[in-house]
PDB file of N, CA, C and O in Angstrom:
ATOM      1  N   UNK A   1       5.703  18.773  13.037  1.00 77.00           N
ATOM      2  CA  UNK A   1       6.963  18.095  12.912  1.00 77.00           C
ATOM      3  C   UNK A   1       8.062  19.045  12.424  1.00 77.00           C
ATOM      4  O   UNK A   1       9.225  18.737  12.570  1.00 77.00           O
ATOM      5  N   UNK A   2       7.679  20.116  11.782  1.00 89.00           N
ATOM      6  CA  UNK A   2       8.639  21.121  11.306  1.00 89.00           C
ATOM      7  C   UNK A   2       9.705  20.531  10.381  1.00 89.00           C
ATOM      8  O   UNK A   2      10.892  20.754  10.538  1.00 89.00           O
ATOM      9  N   UNK A   3       9.262  19.745   9.409  1.00 89.00           N
ATOM     10  CA  UNK A   3      10.164  19.185   8.398  1.00 89.00           C
ATOM     11  C   UNK A   3       9.639  19.574   7.023  1.00 89.00           C
ATOM     12  O   UNK A   3       8.447  19.819   6.839  1.00 89.00           O
ATOM     13  N   UNK A   4      10.536  19.635   6.065  1.00 91.00           N
ATOM     14  CA  UNK A   4      10.141  19.984   4.706  1.00 91.00           C
ATOM     15  C   UNK A   4       9.725  18.773   3.889  1.00 91.00           C
ATOM     16  O   UNK A   4       8.990  18.902   2.916  1.00 91.00           O
ATOM     17  N   UNK A   5      10.236  17.601   4.278  1.00 93.00           N
ATOM     18  CA  UNK A   5       9.859  16.386   3.574  1.00 93.00           C
ATOM     19  C   UNK A   5      10.032  15.188   4.508  1.00 93.00           C
ATOM     20  O   UNK A   5      10.571  15.317   5.594  1.00 93.00           O
ATOM     21  N   UNK A   6       9.538  14.052   4.060  1.00 93.00           N
ATOM     22  CA  UNK A   6       9.710  12.808   4.805  1.00 93.00           C
ATOM     23  C   UNK A   6      10.303  11.776   3.853  1.00 93.00           C
ATOM     24  O   UNK A   6      10.094  11.832   2.640  1.00 93.00           O
ATOM     25  N   UNK A   7      11.069  10.860   4.411  1.00 95.00           N
ATOM     26  CA  UNK A   7      11.674   9.829   3.570  1.00 95.00           C
ATOM     27  C   UNK A   7      10.640   8.840   3.052  1.00 95.00           C
ATOM     28  O   UNK A   7      10.726   8.383   1.917  1.00 95.00           O
ATOM     29  N   UNK A   8       9.666   8.516   3.881  1.00 94.00           N
ATOM     30  CA  UNK A   8       8.749   7.441   3.554  1.00 94.00           C
ATOM     31  C   UNK A   8       7.328   7.810   3.953  1.00 94.00           C
ATOM     32  O   UNK A   8       7.059   8.085   5.121  1.00 94.00           O
ATOM     33  N   UNK A   9       6.437   7.819   2.990  1.00 94.00           N
ATOM     34  CA  UNK A   9       5.016   8.036   3.242  1.00 94.00           C
ATOM     35  C   UNK A   9       4.337   6.676   3.176  1.00 94.00           C
ATOM     36  O   UNK A   9       4.322   6.027   2.137  1.00 94.00           O
ATOM     37  N   UNK A  10       3.829   6.225   4.318  1.00 92.00           N
ATOM     38  CA  UNK A  10       3.206   4.907   4.406  1.00 92.00           C
ATOM     39  C   UNK A  10       1.706   5.038   4.558  1.00 92.00           C
ATOM     40  O   UNK A  10       1.218   5.735   5.447  1.00 92.00           O
ATOM     41  N   UNK A  11       0.986   4.358   3.710  1.00 90.00           N
ATOM     42  CA  UNK A  11      -0.458   4.216   3.857  1.00 90.00           C
ATOM     43  C   UNK A  11      -0.651   2.917   4.625  1.00 90.00           C
ATOM     44  O   UNK A  11      -0.360   1.840   4.123  1.00 90.00           O
ATOM     45  N   UNK A  12      -1.096   3.035   5.869  1.00 88.00           N
ATOM     46  CA  UNK A  12      -1.115   1.893   6.776  1.00 88.00           C
ATOM     47  C   UNK A  12      -2.538   1.431   7.046  1.00 88.00           C
ATOM     48  O   UNK A  12      -3.456   2.227   7.140  1.00 88.00           O
ATOM     49  N   UNK A  13      -2.696   0.127   7.178  1.00 82.00           N
ATOM     50  CA  UNK A  13      -3.979  -0.432   7.580  1.00 82.00           C
ATOM     51  C   UNK A  13      -4.955  -0.641   6.433  1.00 82.00           C
ATOM     52  O   UNK A  13      -6.165  -0.607   6.632  1.00 82.00           O
ATOM     53  N   UNK A  14      -4.444  -0.854   5.232  1.00 81.00           N
ATOM     54  CA  UNK A  14      -5.333  -1.143   4.103  1.00 81.00           C
ATOM     55  C   UNK A  14      -5.663  -2.623   4.143  1.00 81.00           C
ATOM     56  O   UNK A  14      -5.068  -3.439   3.450  1.00 81.00           O
ATOM     57  N   UNK A  15      -6.629  -2.977   4.971  1.00 81.00           N
ATOM     58  CA  UNK A  15      -6.877  -4.377   5.282  1.00 81.00           C
ATOM     59  C   UNK A  15      -8.138  -4.950   4.653  1.00 81.00           C
ATOM     60  O   UNK A  15      -8.346  -6.151   4.705  1.00 81.00           O
ATOM     61  N   UNK A  16      -8.960  -4.122   4.074  1.00 82.00           N
ATOM     62  CA  UNK A  16     -10.196  -4.595   3.445  1.00 82.00           C
ATOM     63  C   UNK A  16     -10.246  -4.094   2.014  1.00 82.00           C
ATOM     64  O   UNK A  16      -9.620  -3.093   1.674  1.00 82.00           O
ATOM     65  N   UNK A  17     -10.991  -4.778   1.175  1.00 83.00           N
ATOM     66  CA  UNK A  17     -11.091  -4.399  -0.233  1.00 83.00           C
ATOM     67  C   UNK A  17     -11.504  -2.933  -0.381  1.00 83.00           C
ATOM     68  O   UNK A  17     -10.981  -2.217  -1.223  1.00 83.00           O
ATOM     69  N   UNK A  18     -12.402  -2.454   0.445  1.00 88.00           N
ATOM     70  CA  UNK A  18     -12.843  -1.061   0.375  1.00 88.00           C
ATOM     71  C   UNK A  18     -11.662  -0.103   0.567  1.00 88.00           C
ATOM     72  O   UNK A  18     -11.542   0.893  -0.141  1.00 88.00           O
ATOM     73  N   UNK A  19     -10.780  -0.402   1.515  1.00 85.00           N
ATOM     74  CA  UNK A  19      -9.598   0.436   1.743  1.00 85.00           C
ATOM     75  C   UNK A  19      -8.697   0.447   0.512  1.00 85.00           C
ATOM     76  O   UNK A  19      -8.200   1.491   0.101  1.00 85.00           O
ATOM     77  N   UNK A  20      -8.477  -0.734  -0.050  1.00 84.00           N
ATOM     78  CA  UNK A  20      -7.620  -0.864  -1.227  1.00 84.00           C
ATOM     79  C   UNK A  20      -8.234  -0.119  -2.405  1.00 84.00           C
ATOM     80  O   UNK A  20      -7.554   0.630  -3.112  1.00 84.00           O
ATOM     81  N   UNK A  21      -9.526  -0.300  -2.623  1.00 87.00           N
ATOM     82  CA  UNK A  21     -10.209   0.386  -3.728  1.00 87.00           C
ATOM     83  C   UNK A  21     -10.126   1.897  -3.584  1.00 87.00           C
ATOM     84  O   UNK A  21      -9.875   2.615  -4.562  1.00 87.00           O
ATOM     85  N   UNK A  22     -10.320   2.397  -2.383  1.00 90.00           N
ATOM     86  CA  UNK A  22     -10.230   3.846  -2.153  1.00 90.00           C
ATOM     87  C   UNK A  22      -8.813   4.362  -2.390  1.00 90.00           C
ATOM     88  O   UNK A  22      -8.622   5.470  -2.892  1.00 90.00           O
ATOM     89  N   UNK A  23      -7.826   3.571  -2.042  1.00 89.00           N
ATOM     90  CA  UNK A  23      -6.433   3.971  -2.272  1.00 89.00           C
ATOM     91  C   UNK A  23      -6.146   4.062  -3.762  1.00 89.00           C
ATOM     92  O   UNK A  23      -5.490   4.995  -4.216  1.00 89.00           O
ATOM     93  N   UNK A  24      -6.661   3.121  -4.540  1.00 88.00           N
ATOM     94  CA  UNK A  24      -6.481   3.200  -6.000  1.00 88.00           C
ATOM     95  C   UNK A  24      -7.049   4.502  -6.538  1.00 88.00           C
ATOM     96  O   UNK A  24      -6.454   5.139  -7.414  1.00 88.00           O
ATOM     97  N   UNK A  25      -8.192   4.911  -6.019  1.00 91.00           N
ATOM     98  CA  UNK A  25      -8.829   6.154  -6.485  1.00 91.00           C
ATOM     99  C   UNK A  25      -7.979   7.380  -6.166  1.00 91.00           C
ATOM    100  O   UNK A  25      -8.043   8.378  -6.871  1.00 91.00           O
ATOM    101  N   UNK A  26      -7.188   7.308  -5.112  1.00 92.00           N
ATOM    102  CA  UNK A  26      -6.373   8.450  -4.647  1.00 92.00           C
ATOM    103  C   UNK A  26      -4.921   8.378  -5.087  1.00 92.00           C
ATOM    104  O   UNK A  26      -4.159   9.314  -4.836  1.00 92.00           O
ATOM    105  N   UNK A  27      -4.516   7.302  -5.737  1.00 93.00           N
ATOM    106  CA  UNK A  27      -3.100   7.081  -5.993  1.00 93.00           C
ATOM    107  C   UNK A  27      -2.467   8.178  -6.852  1.00 93.00           C
ATOM    108  O   UNK A  27      -1.324   8.569  -6.611  1.00 93.00           O
ATOM    109  N   UNK A  28      -3.193   8.713  -7.823  1.00 94.00           N
ATOM    110  CA  UNK A  28      -2.637   9.807  -8.632  1.00 94.00           C
ATOM    111  C   UNK A  28      -2.277  11.001  -7.751  1.00 94.00           C
ATOM    112  O   UNK A  28      -1.219  11.611  -7.908  1.00 94.00           O
ATOM    113  N   UNK A  29      -3.167  11.332  -6.821  1.00 94.00           N
ATOM    114  CA  UNK A  29      -2.917  12.468  -5.920  1.00 94.00           C
ATOM    115  C   UNK A  29      -1.767  12.166  -4.956  1.00 94.00           C
ATOM    116  O   UNK A  29      -0.953  13.032  -4.646  1.00 94.00           O
ATOM    117  N   UNK A  30      -1.703  10.938  -4.486  1.00 93.00           N
ATOM    118  CA  UNK A  30      -0.620  10.545  -3.585  1.00 93.00           C
ATOM    119  C   UNK A  30       0.720  10.637  -4.308  1.00 93.00           C
ATOM    120  O   UNK A  30       1.713  11.110  -3.753  1.00 93.00           O
ATOM    121  N   UNK A  31       0.753  10.236  -5.571  1.00 95.00           N
ATOM    122  CA  UNK A  31       1.995  10.310  -6.347  1.00 95.00           C
ATOM    123  C   UNK A  31       2.440  11.763  -6.570  1.00 95.00           C
ATOM    124  O   UNK A  31       3.639  12.035  -6.682  1.00 95.00           O
ATOM    125  N   UNK A  32       1.501  12.681  -6.599  1.00 96.00           N
ATOM    126  CA  UNK A  32       1.852  14.100  -6.746  1.00 96.00           C
ATOM    127  C   UNK A  32       2.657  14.597  -5.547  1.00 96.00           C
ATOM    128  O   UNK A  32       3.490  15.488  -5.681  1.00 96.00           O
ATOM    129  N   UNK A  33       2.405  14.029  -4.373  1.00 95.00           N
ATOM    130  CA  UNK A  33       3.170  14.384  -3.176  1.00 95.00           C
ATOM    131  C   UNK A  33       4.642  14.058  -3.401  1.00 95.00           C
ATOM    132  O   UNK A  33       5.527  14.849  -3.083  1.00 95.00           O
ATOM    133  N   UNK A  34       4.897  12.912  -4.004  1.00 96.00           N
ATOM    134  CA  UNK A  34       6.271  12.514  -4.302  1.00 96.00           C
ATOM    135  C   UNK A  34       6.858  13.410  -5.399  1.00 96.00           C
ATOM    136  O   UNK A  34       8.019  13.834  -5.316  1.00 96.00           O
ATOM    137  N   UNK A  35       6.084  13.679  -6.423  1.00 96.00           N
ATOM    138  CA  UNK A  35       6.558  14.522  -7.521  1.00 96.00           C
ATOM    139  C   UNK A  35       6.949  15.915  -7.032  1.00 96.00           C
ATOM    140  O   UNK A  35       7.880  16.533  -7.560  1.00 96.00           O
ATOM    141  N   UNK A  36       6.268  16.421  -6.017  1.00 96.00           N
ATOM    142  CA  UNK A  36       6.579  17.730  -5.441  1.00 96.00           C
ATOM    143  C   UNK A  36       7.799  17.684  -4.526  1.00 96.00           C
ATOM    144  O   UNK A  36       8.244  18.710  -4.029  1.00 96.00           O
ATOM    145  N   UNK A  37       8.331  16.483  -4.282  1.00 95.00           N
ATOM    146  CA  UNK A  37       9.506  16.348  -3.429  1.00 95.00           C
ATOM    147  C   UNK A  37       9.199  16.342  -1.945  1.00 95.00           C
ATOM    148  O   UNK A  37      10.092  16.510  -1.124  1.00 95.00           O
ATOM    149  N   UNK A  38       7.931  16.142  -1.595  1.00 95.00           N
ATOM    150  CA  UNK A  38       7.555  16.128  -0.184  1.00 95.00           C
ATOM    151  C   UNK A  38       7.825  14.791   0.486  1.00 95.00           C
ATOM    152  O   UNK A  38       7.828  14.690   1.712  1.00 95.00           O
ATOM    153  N   UNK A  39       8.034  13.747  -0.318  1.00 95.00           N
ATOM    154  CA  UNK A  39       8.442  12.439   0.185  1.00 95.00           C
ATOM    155  C   UNK A  39       9.331  11.783  -0.853  1.00 95.00           C
ATOM    156  O   UNK A  39       9.219  12.073  -2.045  1.00 95.00           O
ATOM    157  N   UNK A  40      10.204  10.911  -0.400  1.00 95.00           N
ATOM    158  CA  UNK A  40      11.080  10.197  -1.317  1.00 95.00           C
ATOM    159  C   UNK A  40      10.466   8.876  -1.777  1.00 95.00           C
ATOM    160  O   UNK A  40      10.702   8.428  -2.886  1.00 95.00           O
ATOM    161  N   UNK A  41       9.696   8.252  -0.896  1.00 96.00           N
ATOM    162  CA  UNK A  41       9.127   6.938  -1.196  1.00 96.00           C
ATOM    163  C   UNK A  41       7.672   6.873  -0.741  1.00 96.00           C
ATOM    164  O   UNK A  41       7.302   7.468   0.266  1.00 96.00           O
ATOM    165  N   UNK A  42       6.896   6.119  -1.483  1.00 96.00           N
ATOM    166  CA  UNK A  42       5.488   5.881  -1.145  1.00 96.00           C
ATOM    167  C   UNK A  42       5.276   4.377  -1.069  1.00 96.00           C
ATOM    168  O   UNK A  42       5.730   3.627  -1.932  1.00 96.00           O
ATOM    169  N   UNK A  43       4.586   3.952  -0.032  1.00 94.00           N
ATOM    170  CA  UNK A  43       4.292   2.539   0.099  1.00 94.00           C
ATOM    171  C   UNK A  43       3.073   2.311   0.946  1.00 94.00           C
ATOM    172  O   UNK A  43       2.435   3.258   1.414  1.00 94.00           O
ATOM    173  N   UNK A  44       2.731   1.049   1.130  1.00 90.00           N
ATOM    174  CA  UNK A  44       1.591   0.738   1.977  1.00 90.00           C
ATOM    175  C   UNK A  44       1.856  -0.502   2.795  1.00 90.00           C
ATOM    176  O   UNK A  44       2.689  -1.326   2.452  1.00 90.00           O
ATOM    177  N   UNK A  45       1.130  -0.587   3.897  1.00 90.00           N
ATOM    178  CA  UNK A  45       1.179  -1.739   4.789  1.00 90.00           C
ATOM    179  C   UNK A  45      -0.212  -2.339   4.830  1.00 90.00           C
ATOM    180  O   UNK A  45      -1.200  -1.622   4.967  1.00 90.00           O
ATOM    181  N   UNK A  46      -0.294  -3.660   4.698  1.00 86.00           N
ATOM    182  CA  UNK A  46      -1.603  -4.277   4.556  1.00 86.00           C
ATOM    183  C   UNK A  46      -1.663  -5.698   5.105  1.00 86.00           C
ATOM    184  O   UNK A  46      -0.671  -6.414   5.101  1.00 86.00           O
ATOM    185  N   UNK A  47      -2.853  -6.054   5.533  1.00 80.00           N
ATOM    186  CA  UNK A  47      -3.215  -7.424   5.880  1.00 80.00           C
ATOM    187  C   UNK A  47      -4.194  -7.972   4.842  1.00 80.00           C
ATOM    188  O   UNK A  47      -4.742  -9.049   5.028  1.00 80.00           O
ATOM    189  N   UNK A  48      -4.439  -7.233   3.790  1.00 81.00           N
ATOM    190  CA  UNK A  48      -5.455  -7.606   2.796  1.00 81.00           C
ATOM    191  C   UNK A  48      -5.077  -8.901   2.083  1.00 81.00           C
ATOM    192  O   UNK A  48      -3.903  -9.260   1.992  1.00 81.00           O
ATOM    193  N   UNK A  49      -6.079  -9.583   1.546  1.00 79.00           N
ATOM    194  CA  UNK A  49      -5.793 -10.802   0.793  1.00 79.00           C
ATOM    195  C   UNK A  49      -4.949 -10.497  -0.443  1.00 79.00           C
ATOM    196  O   UNK A  49      -4.950  -9.383  -0.955  1.00 79.00           O
ATOM    197  N   UNK A  50      -4.251 -11.500  -0.901  1.00 79.00           N
ATOM    198  CA  UNK A  50      -3.335 -11.336  -2.026  1.00 79.00           C
ATOM    199  C   UNK A  50      -4.028 -10.751  -3.250  1.00 79.00           C
ATOM    200  O   UNK A  50      -3.468  -9.893  -3.931  1.00 79.00           O
ATOM    201  N   UNK A  51      -5.253 -11.166  -3.539  1.00 83.00           N
ATOM    202  CA  UNK A  51      -5.918 -10.658  -4.740  1.00 83.00           C
ATOM    203  C   UNK A  51      -6.196  -9.157  -4.661  1.00 83.00           C
ATOM    204  O   UNK A  51      -6.331  -8.497  -5.691  1.00 83.00           O
ATOM    205  N   UNK A  52      -6.233  -8.592  -3.471  1.00 83.00           N
ATOM    206  CA  UNK A  52      -6.380  -7.142  -3.317  1.00 83.00           C
ATOM    207  C   UNK A  52      -5.053  -6.423  -3.498  1.00 83.00           C
ATOM    208  O   UNK A  52      -5.007  -5.296  -3.974  1.00 83.00           O
ATOM    209  N   UNK A  53      -3.973  -7.074  -3.109  1.00 84.00           N
ATOM    210  CA  UNK A  53      -2.660  -6.445  -3.083  1.00 84.00           C
ATOM    211  C   UNK A  53      -1.906  -6.628  -4.399  1.00 84.00           C
ATOM    212  O   UNK A  53      -1.129  -5.771  -4.813  1.00 84.00           O
ATOM    213  N   UNK A  54      -2.155  -7.720  -5.086  1.00 87.00           N
ATOM    214  CA  UNK A  54      -1.422  -8.037  -6.306  1.00 87.00           C
ATOM    215  C   UNK A  54      -1.452  -6.918  -7.350  1.00 87.00           C
ATOM    216  O   UNK A  54      -0.410  -6.636  -7.966  1.00 87.00           O
ATOM    217  N   UNK A  55      -2.570  -6.230  -7.559  1.00 88.00           N
ATOM    218  CA  UNK A  55      -2.556  -5.124  -8.527  1.00 88.00           C
ATOM    219  C   UNK A  55      -1.548  -4.024  -8.186  1.00 88.00           C
ATOM    220  O   UNK A  55      -0.941  -3.435  -9.082  1.00 88.00           O
ATOM    221  N   UNK A  56      -1.339  -3.742  -6.898  1.00 87.00           N
ATOM    222  CA  UNK A  56      -0.318  -2.763  -6.506  1.00 87.00           C
ATOM    223  C   UNK A  56       1.070  -3.261  -6.899  1.00 87.00           C
ATOM    224  O   UNK A  56       1.895  -2.504  -7.395  1.00 87.00           O
ATOM    225  N   UNK A  57       1.329  -4.534  -6.659  1.00 88.00           N
ATOM    226  CA  UNK A  57       2.622  -5.116  -7.001  1.00 88.00           C
ATOM    227  C   UNK A  57       2.838  -5.049  -8.505  1.00 88.00           C
ATOM    228  O   UNK A  57       3.893  -4.614  -8.981  1.00 88.00           O
ATOM    229  N   UNK A  58       1.845  -5.456  -9.255  1.00 91.00           N
ATOM    230  CA  UNK A  58       1.964  -5.495 -10.712  1.00 91.00           C
ATOM    231  C   UNK A  58       2.060  -4.101 -11.331  1.00 91.00           C
ATOM    232  O   UNK A  58       2.651  -3.936 -12.394  1.00 91.00           O
ATOM    233  N   UNK A  59       1.511  -3.107 -10.669  1.00 92.00           N
ATOM    234  CA  UNK A  59       1.521  -1.750 -11.229  1.00 92.00           C
ATOM    235  C   UNK A  59       2.888  -1.074 -11.134  1.00 92.00           C
ATOM    236  O   UNK A  59       3.169  -0.144 -11.888  1.00 92.00           O
ATOM    237  N   UNK A  60       3.729  -1.523 -10.202  1.00 92.00           N
ATOM    238  CA  UNK A  60       5.052  -0.911  -9.948  1.00 92.00           C
ATOM    239  C   UNK A  60       4.934   0.576  -9.612  1.00 92.00           C
ATOM    240  O   UNK A  60       5.859   1.349  -9.852  1.00 92.00           O
ATOM    241  N   UNK A  61       3.820   1.012  -9.029  1.00 93.00           N
ATOM    242  CA  UNK A  61       3.623   2.423  -8.680  1.00 93.00           C
ATOM    243  C   UNK A  61       4.052   2.753  -7.259  1.00 93.00           C
ATOM    244  O   UNK A  61       4.119   3.918  -6.900  1.00 93.00           O
ATOM    245  N   UNK A  62       4.348   1.737  -6.457  1.00 93.00           N
ATOM    246  CA  UNK A  62       4.782   1.960  -5.083  1.00 93.00           C
ATOM    247  C   UNK A  62       6.262   1.638  -4.961  1.00 93.00           C
ATOM    248  O   UNK A  62       6.791   0.808  -5.694  1.00 93.00           O
ATOM    249  N   UNK A  63       6.911   2.297  -4.020  1.00 95.00           N
ATOM    250  CA  UNK A  63       8.315   2.035  -3.773  1.00 95.00           C
ATOM    251  C   UNK A  63       8.523   0.846  -2.842  1.00 95.00           C
ATOM    252  O   UNK A  63       9.577   0.224  -2.859  1.00 95.00           O
ATOM    253  N   UNK A  64       7.542   0.577  -2.016  1.00 91.00           N
ATOM    254  CA  UNK A  64       7.634  -0.591  -1.152  1.00 91.00           C
ATOM    255  C   UNK A  64       6.232  -1.032  -0.758  1.00 91.00           C
ATOM    256  O   UNK A  64       5.254  -0.299  -0.869  1.00 91.00           O
ATOM    257  N   UNK A  65       6.142  -2.277  -0.304  1.00 89.00           N
ATOM    258  CA  UNK A  65       4.882  -2.851   0.142  1.00 89.00           C
ATOM    259  C   UNK A  65       5.182  -3.719   1.358  1.00 89.00           C
ATOM    260  O   UNK A  65       6.005  -4.622   1.289  1.00 89.00           O
ATOM    261  N   UNK A  66       4.557  -3.403   2.480  1.00 88.00           N
ATOM    262  CA  UNK A  66       4.740  -4.156   3.706  1.00 88.00           C
ATOM    263  C   UNK A  66       3.575  -5.136   3.825  1.00 88.00           C
ATOM    264  O   UNK A  66       2.468  -4.755   4.201  1.00 88.00           O
ATOM    265  N   UNK A  67       3.844  -6.379   3.484  1.00 81.00           N
ATOM    266  CA  UNK A  67       2.810  -7.416   3.535  1.00 81.00           C
ATOM    267  C   UNK A  67       2.875  -8.117   4.883  1.00 81.00           C
ATOM    268  O   UNK A  67       3.911  -8.655   5.255  1.00 81.00           O
ATOM    269  N   UNK A  68       1.785  -8.107   5.599  1.00 74.00           N
ATOM    270  CA  UNK A  68       1.725  -8.745   6.909  1.00 74.00           C
ATOM    271  C   UNK A  68       1.301 -10.204   6.750  1.00 74.00           C
ATOM    272  O   UNK A  68       0.185 -10.589   7.079  1.00 74.00           O
ATOM    273  N   UNK A  69       2.211 -10.983   6.209  1.00 66.00           N
ATOM    274  CA  UNK A  69       1.981 -12.409   6.043  1.00 66.00           C
ATOM    275  C   UNK A  69       3.118 -13.160   6.718  1.00 66.00           C
ATOM    276  O   UNK A  69       4.191 -12.622   6.924  1.00 66.00           O
ATOM    277  N   UNK A  70       2.885 -14.398   7.031  1.00 66.00           N
ATOM    278  CA  UNK A  70       3.926 -15.249   7.572  1.00 66.00           C
ATOM    279  C   UNK A  70       3.766 -16.623   6.960  1.00 66.00           C
ATOM    280  O   UNK A  70       2.894 -16.826   6.106  1.00 66.00           O
ATOM    281  N   UNK A  71       4.530 -17.573   7.349  1.00 66.00           N
ATOM    282  CA  UNK A  71       4.548 -18.896   6.722  1.00 66.00           C
ATOM    283  C   UNK A  71       3.188 -19.590   6.739  1.00 66.00           C
ATOM    284  O   UNK A  71       2.887 -20.402   5.879  1.00 66.00           O
ATOM    285  N   UNK A  72       2.344 -19.254   7.695  1.00 66.00           N
ATOM    286  CA  UNK A  72       1.046 -19.913   7.809  1.00 66.00           C
ATOM    287  C   UNK A  72      -0.084 -19.125   7.164  1.00 66.00           C
ATOM    288  O   UNK A  72      -1.229 -19.539   7.213  1.00 66.00           O
ATOM    289  N   UNK A  73       0.214 -17.965   6.573  1.00 59.00           N
ATOM    290  CA  UNK A  73      -0.815 -17.181   5.904  1.00 59.00           C
ATOM    291  C   UNK A  73      -0.990 -15.816   6.530  1.00 59.00           C
ATOM    292  O   UNK A  73      -0.132 -15.332   7.266  1.00 59.00           O
ATOM    293  N   UNK A  74      -2.144 -15.209   6.282  1.00 55.00           N
ATOM    294  CA  UNK A  74      -2.422 -13.860   6.745  1.00 55.00           C
ATOM    295  C   UNK A  74      -2.746 -13.840   8.234  1.00 55.00           C
ATOM    296  O   UNK A  74      -3.306 -14.779   8.775  1.00 55.00           O
ATOM    297  N   UNK A  75      -2.426 -12.742   8.879  1.00 57.00           N
ATOM    298  CA  UNK A  75      -2.768 -12.574  10.286  1.00 57.00           C
ATOM    299  C   UNK A  75      -4.255 -12.315  10.492  1.00 57.00           C
ATOM    300  O   UNK A  75      -4.819 -12.701  11.485  1.00 57.00           O
ATOM    301  N   UNK A  76      -4.884 -11.588   9.559  1.00 55.00           N
ATOM    302  CA  UNK A  76      -6.234 -11.108   9.844  1.00 55.00           C
ATOM    303  C   UNK A  76      -7.297 -11.494   8.835  1.00 55.00           C
ATOM    304  O   UNK A  76      -8.468 -11.423   9.135  1.00 55.00           O
ATOM    305  N   UNK A  77      -6.937 -11.844   7.634  1.00 52.00           N
ATOM    306  CA  UNK A  77      -7.945 -12.183   6.622  1.00 52.00           C
ATOM    307  C   UNK A  77      -7.549 -13.469   5.933  1.00 52.00           C
ATOM    308  O   UNK A  77      -6.375 -13.804   5.853  1.00 52.00           O
ATOM    309  N   UNK A  78      -8.536 -14.195   5.409  1.00 53.00           N
ATOM    310  CA  UNK A  78      -8.198 -15.453   4.726  1.00 53.00           C
ATOM    311  C   UNK A  78      -7.378 -15.178   3.466  1.00 53.00           C
ATOM    312  O   UNK A  78      -7.634 -14.223   2.748  1.00 53.00           O
ATOM    313  N   UNK A  79      -6.398 -15.992   3.234  1.00 50.00           N
ATOM    314  CA  UNK A  79      -5.589 -15.854   2.031  1.00 50.00           C
ATOM    315  C   UNK A  79      -6.330 -16.524   0.893  1.00 50.00           C
ATOM    316  O   UNK A  79      -6.656 -17.699   0.954  1.00 50.00           O
ATOM    317  N   UNK A  80      -6.601 -15.759  -0.167  1.00 51.00           N
ATOM    318  CA  UNK A  80      -7.389 -16.291  -1.268  1.00 51.00           C
ATOM    319  C   UNK A  80      -6.537 -16.737  -2.431  1.00 51.00           C
ATOM    320  O   UNK A  80      -6.987 -17.463  -3.290  1.00 51.00           O
ATOM    321  N   UNK A  81      -5.279 -16.295  -2.464  1.00 50.00           N
ATOM    322  CA  UNK A  81      -4.390 -16.659  -3.565  1.00 50.00           C
ATOM    323  C   UNK A  81      -2.951 -16.570  -3.072  1.00 50.00           C
ATOM    324  O   UNK A  81      -2.566 -15.637  -2.421  1.00 50.00           O
ATOM    325  N   UNK A  82      -2.180 -17.537  -3.385  1.00 49.00           N
ATOM    326  CA  UNK A  82      -0.779 -17.536  -2.962  1.00 49.00           C
ATOM    327  C   UNK A  82       0.077 -16.898  -4.040  1.00 49.00           C
ATOM    328  O   UNK A  82      -0.181 -17.033  -5.212  1.00 49.00           O
ATOM    329  N   UNK A  83       1.118 -16.160  -3.600  1.00 47.00           N
ATOM    330  CA  UNK A  83       2.057 -15.544  -4.547  1.00 47.00           C
ATOM    331  C   UNK A  83       2.939 -16.586  -5.177  1.00 47.00           C
ATOM    332  O   UNK A  83       3.246 -17.580  -4.630  1.00 47.00           O
TER     333      UNK A  83
END
């Protein structure tokens, strides 16, 4: 891509608890990318159930969160808790 940085680093497809758990384990390292100035914002896109995603929201460690929900619930997994 021949760029020095990106505006937005998105972790996409965190749709199962295993994906979310693995992301938590890597979050310190991912935040170092931002600290080095290689990205301005870090976020994730997910279809995961609310109970998997809520800790990210409560932690305030992400700049954005793309939740794939609509008025009728989740597209891909059962909704276990409503916001």
